[in-house]
Amino acid sequence: MIDVKLRSVSKRFSRGGDAAAVDDVSLTIAAGEFFTLLGPSGCGKTTTLRMVAGFAFPTAGQIHFGDQDVTRLAPNKRDAGMVFQNYALFPHMTVAQNVAYGLKVRKIGRAASAERIEQALAQVHLAGYGTRRIDQLSGGQQQRVALARALVIRPRILLLDEPLSNLDAKLREETRSEIRRIQREAGTTALYVTHDQAEAMAMSDRIAVMYGGKVQQVGTPHEVYHRPANAFVARFIGRSNVLELPVAEASADGLELRLPSGARIGIGAPEGHGLKSGDTALVSARPEQVRLAGPTADGALPGKVTGIEFTGMATNLTVDVAGDELMVSVVDAPDGIKIDDQVGLLLAPHRLWVVKP
Amino acid sequence: MSALAVNLNRRLREGAGSAWFPYLLVAPLALVLWGYVVQPMLATFVESVSEDGTANYAVFFSSSGVARASLFTSLFISLASVLLCGVVGVGMAFLLKRFAFPGRRLIEAFILVPAALPPLIGAIAFQLLYSDIGILPRALQQLFGAERPVLAFDDIAGVLVVHTFTMYPFFYLAASAALAGMDPSVEEAAYNLGAGRLRVWRTVLLPMLTPAMVSASLLVFMTSLASYTAPLLFGVSQTMTMQIYINRTNGDLPMASTYASVLGIVSILFLLLMRWYEGRRSYRSQSKGVAHQRREILNPFGRWLALAASILATLVLLAPVATIALVAFSEDGSWTSEVIPSAYTVENFITIFTDPKSLQPILNSVQMSLIATVGCVVIGVLIAYAVRRLNFRGRALLDMAVMISWALPGTVVAINLISAFSTGSTFSLGQALIGTFWIIPLAYFVRFLPMVFRSSSAALAVVDPTLEEAARNLGASWWRAFRTITLRLMLPGVIVGALLAFVHGVGEFVASVLIYTSSTVPISVAINNRMYSFELGTAAAYGMLQIVLIFVVMWFSSRLENGGRQAEQWTN
């Protein structure tokens, strides 16, 4: 088990070109950790992964596997097992031959090789599939062959590039816990790339949220959800109402904000928030943490329902509060609620979080 | 040199990722293309102005004289060929792809046969069929008791017959592909909006076919311009290609080079035009809707008529091959004024295989073509890989250089090599190649490299680049990943390309006839010589060998790639 460090890694594709695809990214992935790069397409997450794999070299910065500087090391010298988005299984080889490829390159003896292949296939629940051709496998099975092929070489780090994106929704949920189990059993450090925040939340020890080539926030799923560093993270992870509220009073770790109704609300804020009285604070409020009340309830923001969407699990409402559309998600919506109803919205102070713009 | 080799070796083992790795791979390829394609072309130009400066070029602007007449005749033949091929090719495509009638499959099976013939034997077949010594005019003469052969095609008309039969597939294949790729719902939408059938054809179908038609027109024009055997056999001496040949055999190399330069430049201009046009739009739709239904011909009279026409068309398509087969079994010198040869024998085939002097051309062709094919495969595959997979400055130039060697007429390729290698050069290791064995394999290499390149490139296009990355990720060196994954997966395409190059080498005539020596006579030149000495039977027997080889390879390739789409490669 090794840790992986990225130090101020940048990548520009065109010489002296405009924007960097990856801009000054520094990350430490702890040994044995399941670490996820999460962000919308074009955010630089895949480029970062490819630099760790050695398919692209950083324009600046270093990458370390443990104590070894691998920044400009050829991909075949890295011992980094990768699962590709499209699996990249060799179509002219059987399942066993695919898994054997990395062992053959490493000149592992026939007997030891056969044992490791069998073990790897058993680990992904494909024992007995060795002689199958790739096109005889389902998408989920192909995905598991790719995983076995990457793990059988006992990589120093396992790289996964959106490995679930080609599976259907139900299989995707099954497979993600499966990948997590196998990674834990193998005890391998894993770097996972996805644009799917639910996937990232469910699987990761820690997540780095990326946007515009930069890391926006690194944290546990709980941290990035409940304490988003900025408005982008708040909106990208789950859904969030980002409110602009004037600051009435500021202290080192707390703020008093003035609601449109005139009432004041006291909330916690991260240290070094830098806001002072009279500033406008950006406050993130998750839809499921906004409570629905009568239009005249104490301390409630009065508003008018403009949209209703029943999803089974919850009812998602959009409520117009003094010209701003707020999202509200309630598990037990009052029967008969309909468009144009007047309602009040209650904000829970301990679930409001000040974010940077 | 060895330091470079060691370095290259190290690079191949370790990282193909560094920014300058591509240049290491590309440099030798670029050198080959420069040395054998581009630099000979420049040598030809230098040769053309070596004696009288630009005076040679002035003849093209003087109102009278051979040069201008030849240029105009060539252009006229090319233009007429485009029109004729367009009418026949598009007509056939509509008929076969849009209507169902008895005999349709019969025509479809044989539609590409005339075009697949090697250039010389193909032209000979048409000469033996339709010229004033041809079977059909003589048969009509006998039938009507006329004084002269009836409906004989000679001169330019003869050339146009050959061109139409051998080049209409450019239009046929392009139009068929365009019709197949067309979303039927677009046409249905037009009907739905109230347009009549004629209006739909005029306003929807034909406009949608335009891109395919323009590409096909350019191709036919270029191919006609490069055509040499048809004018040779039908005695049209005032064309560009014939003038190159005549000036070369008269020993006026500067004038031959002038014609070659002009023809070369025109060909490259057409190549550029074609590339520019192809880079624009196409109307292929992405929709996966139902395939277009063929209109069934239901009228009983129409069905009989269609069947009769189909059988007739099939006979016409097969007639050239049948003629060569027939003549191959005729006794040499036995066919004078009769409709068909009067005496038959298998002696011709025995002779060409047992008489050492007659066998030699076959051995020569096979050997020279094999050598060229090996070169084409090594260089063609690597260029395809470089152009498709590597990122380096000048990639477009490399691609362009290969396409130039495709665009240059065989006659021009031969003159280029004569200009460049009649004395020693760096690229011939200081030896003069003209008059040696090596010049013909070199010419075949230059002419057929694009075939291997294109077919390898097409094969590479469907090999996912991440497969190679996966191999690298699992620890394979670049060379190992290339060998065990990429090359392995593109192999069918490479084999098809190699077979194509080999077969075309065995059938090659146009360049060979300008550069062969008495000890390197290839099959096609032997055929030509036998025709001159009136040994038609033996000539046709040689031709039969080429034809059989082509059909065997065609069948094998179609099994290998199992798809009719490869058919277009054969129409060259």
mmCIF file of N, CA and C in Angstrom, chain A residues 72 95 105 111 116 123 125 142 146 159 171 213 233 246 251 267-268:
data_model
loop_
_atom_site.group_PDB
_atom_site.id
_atom_site.type_symbol
_atom_site.label_atom_id
_atom_site.label_comp_id
_atom_site.label_asym_id
_atom_site.label_seq_id
_atom_site.Cartn_x
_atom_site.Cartn_y
_atom_site.Cartn_z
ATOM 1 N N ARG A 72 7.489 11.741 -14.882
ATOM 2 C CA ARG A 72 7.713 11.512 -16.309
ATOM 3 C C ARG A 72 8.006 10.044 -16.615
ATOM 4 N N VAL A 95 -11.297 -14.231 -21.906
ATOM 5 C CA VAL A 95 -11.298 -13.587 -20.597
ATOM 6 C C VAL A 95 -9.966 -13.865 -19.881
ATOM 7 N N VAL A 105 3.514 -10.009 -19.384
ATOM 8 C CA VAL A 105 4.492 -8.930 -19.525
ATOM 9 C C VAL A 105 5.492 -8.991 -18.376
ATOM 10 N N ALA A 111 2.426 -21.587 -13.791
ATOM 11 C CA ALA A 111 1.619 -22.116 -12.688
ATOM 12 C C ALA A 111 1.133 -20.978 -11.793
ATOM 13 N N ARG A 116 -3.119 -17.102 -10.052
ATOM 14 C CA ARG A 116 -3.530 -15.710 -9.822
ATOM 15 C C ARG A 116 -4.723 -15.322 -10.687
ATOM 16 N N GLN A 123 -12.555 -13.558 -7.470
ATOM 17 C CA GLN A 123 -12.784 -12.336 -6.704
ATOM 18 C C GLN A 123 -13.885 -11.466 -7.329
ATOM 19 N N HIS A 125 -16.301 -12.723 -9.092
ATOM 20 C CA HIS A 125 -17.416 -13.639 -9.340
ATOM 21 C C HIS A 125 -17.506 -14.066 -10.797
ATOM 22 N N GLN A 142 -18.170 -7.684 -18.457
ATOM 23 C CA GLN A 142 -16.977 -7.081 -19.059
ATOM 24 C C GLN A 142 -16.305 -6.141 -18.072
ATOM 25 N N ALA A 146 -12.472 -6.338 -16.606
ATOM 26 C CA ALA A 146 -11.531 -5.206 -16.618
ATOM 27 C C ALA A 146 -10.959 -4.977 -15.227
ATOM 28 N N LEU A 159 -6.674 2.644 -10.732
ATOM 29 C CA LEU A 159 -7.274 3.836 -11.333
ATOM 30 C C LEU A 159 -8.572 3.438 -12.010
ATOM 31 N N LEU A 171 -27.845 -1.907 -12.290
ATOM 32 C CA LEU A 171 -26.566 -2.592 -12.211
ATOM 33 C C LEU A 171 -25.500 -1.680 -11.617
ATOM 34 N N GLY A 213 -10.547 22.964 -14.025
ATOM 35 C CA GLY A 213 -9.141 22.583 -13.871
ATOM 36 C C GLY A 213 -8.621 22.740 -12.452
ATOM 37 N N VAL A 233 -19.664 24.105 -5.396
ATOM 38 C CA VAL A 233 -19.758 22.792 -4.751
ATOM 39 C C VAL A 233 -21.169 22.599 -4.190
ATOM 40 N N PRO A 246 -28.081 39.642 3.842
ATOM 41 C CA PRO A 246 -27.211 40.663 4.431
ATOM 42 C C PRO A 246 -26.749 40.257 5.839
ATOM 43 N N SER A 251 -19.000 37.544 13.875
ATOM 44 C CA SER A 251 -17.939 37.216 14.827
ATOM 45 C C SER A 251 -17.035 36.211 14.146
ATOM 46 N N ILE A 267 -26.154 31.833 12.541
ATOM 47 C CA ILE A 267 -25.622 30.559 12.022
ATOM 48 C C ILE A 267 -24.119 30.487 12.251
ATOM 49 N N GLY A 268 -23.582 29.236 12.185
ATOM 50 C CA GLY A 268 -22.134 29.033 12.281
ATOM 51 C C GLY A 268 -21.500 29.344 10.938
#
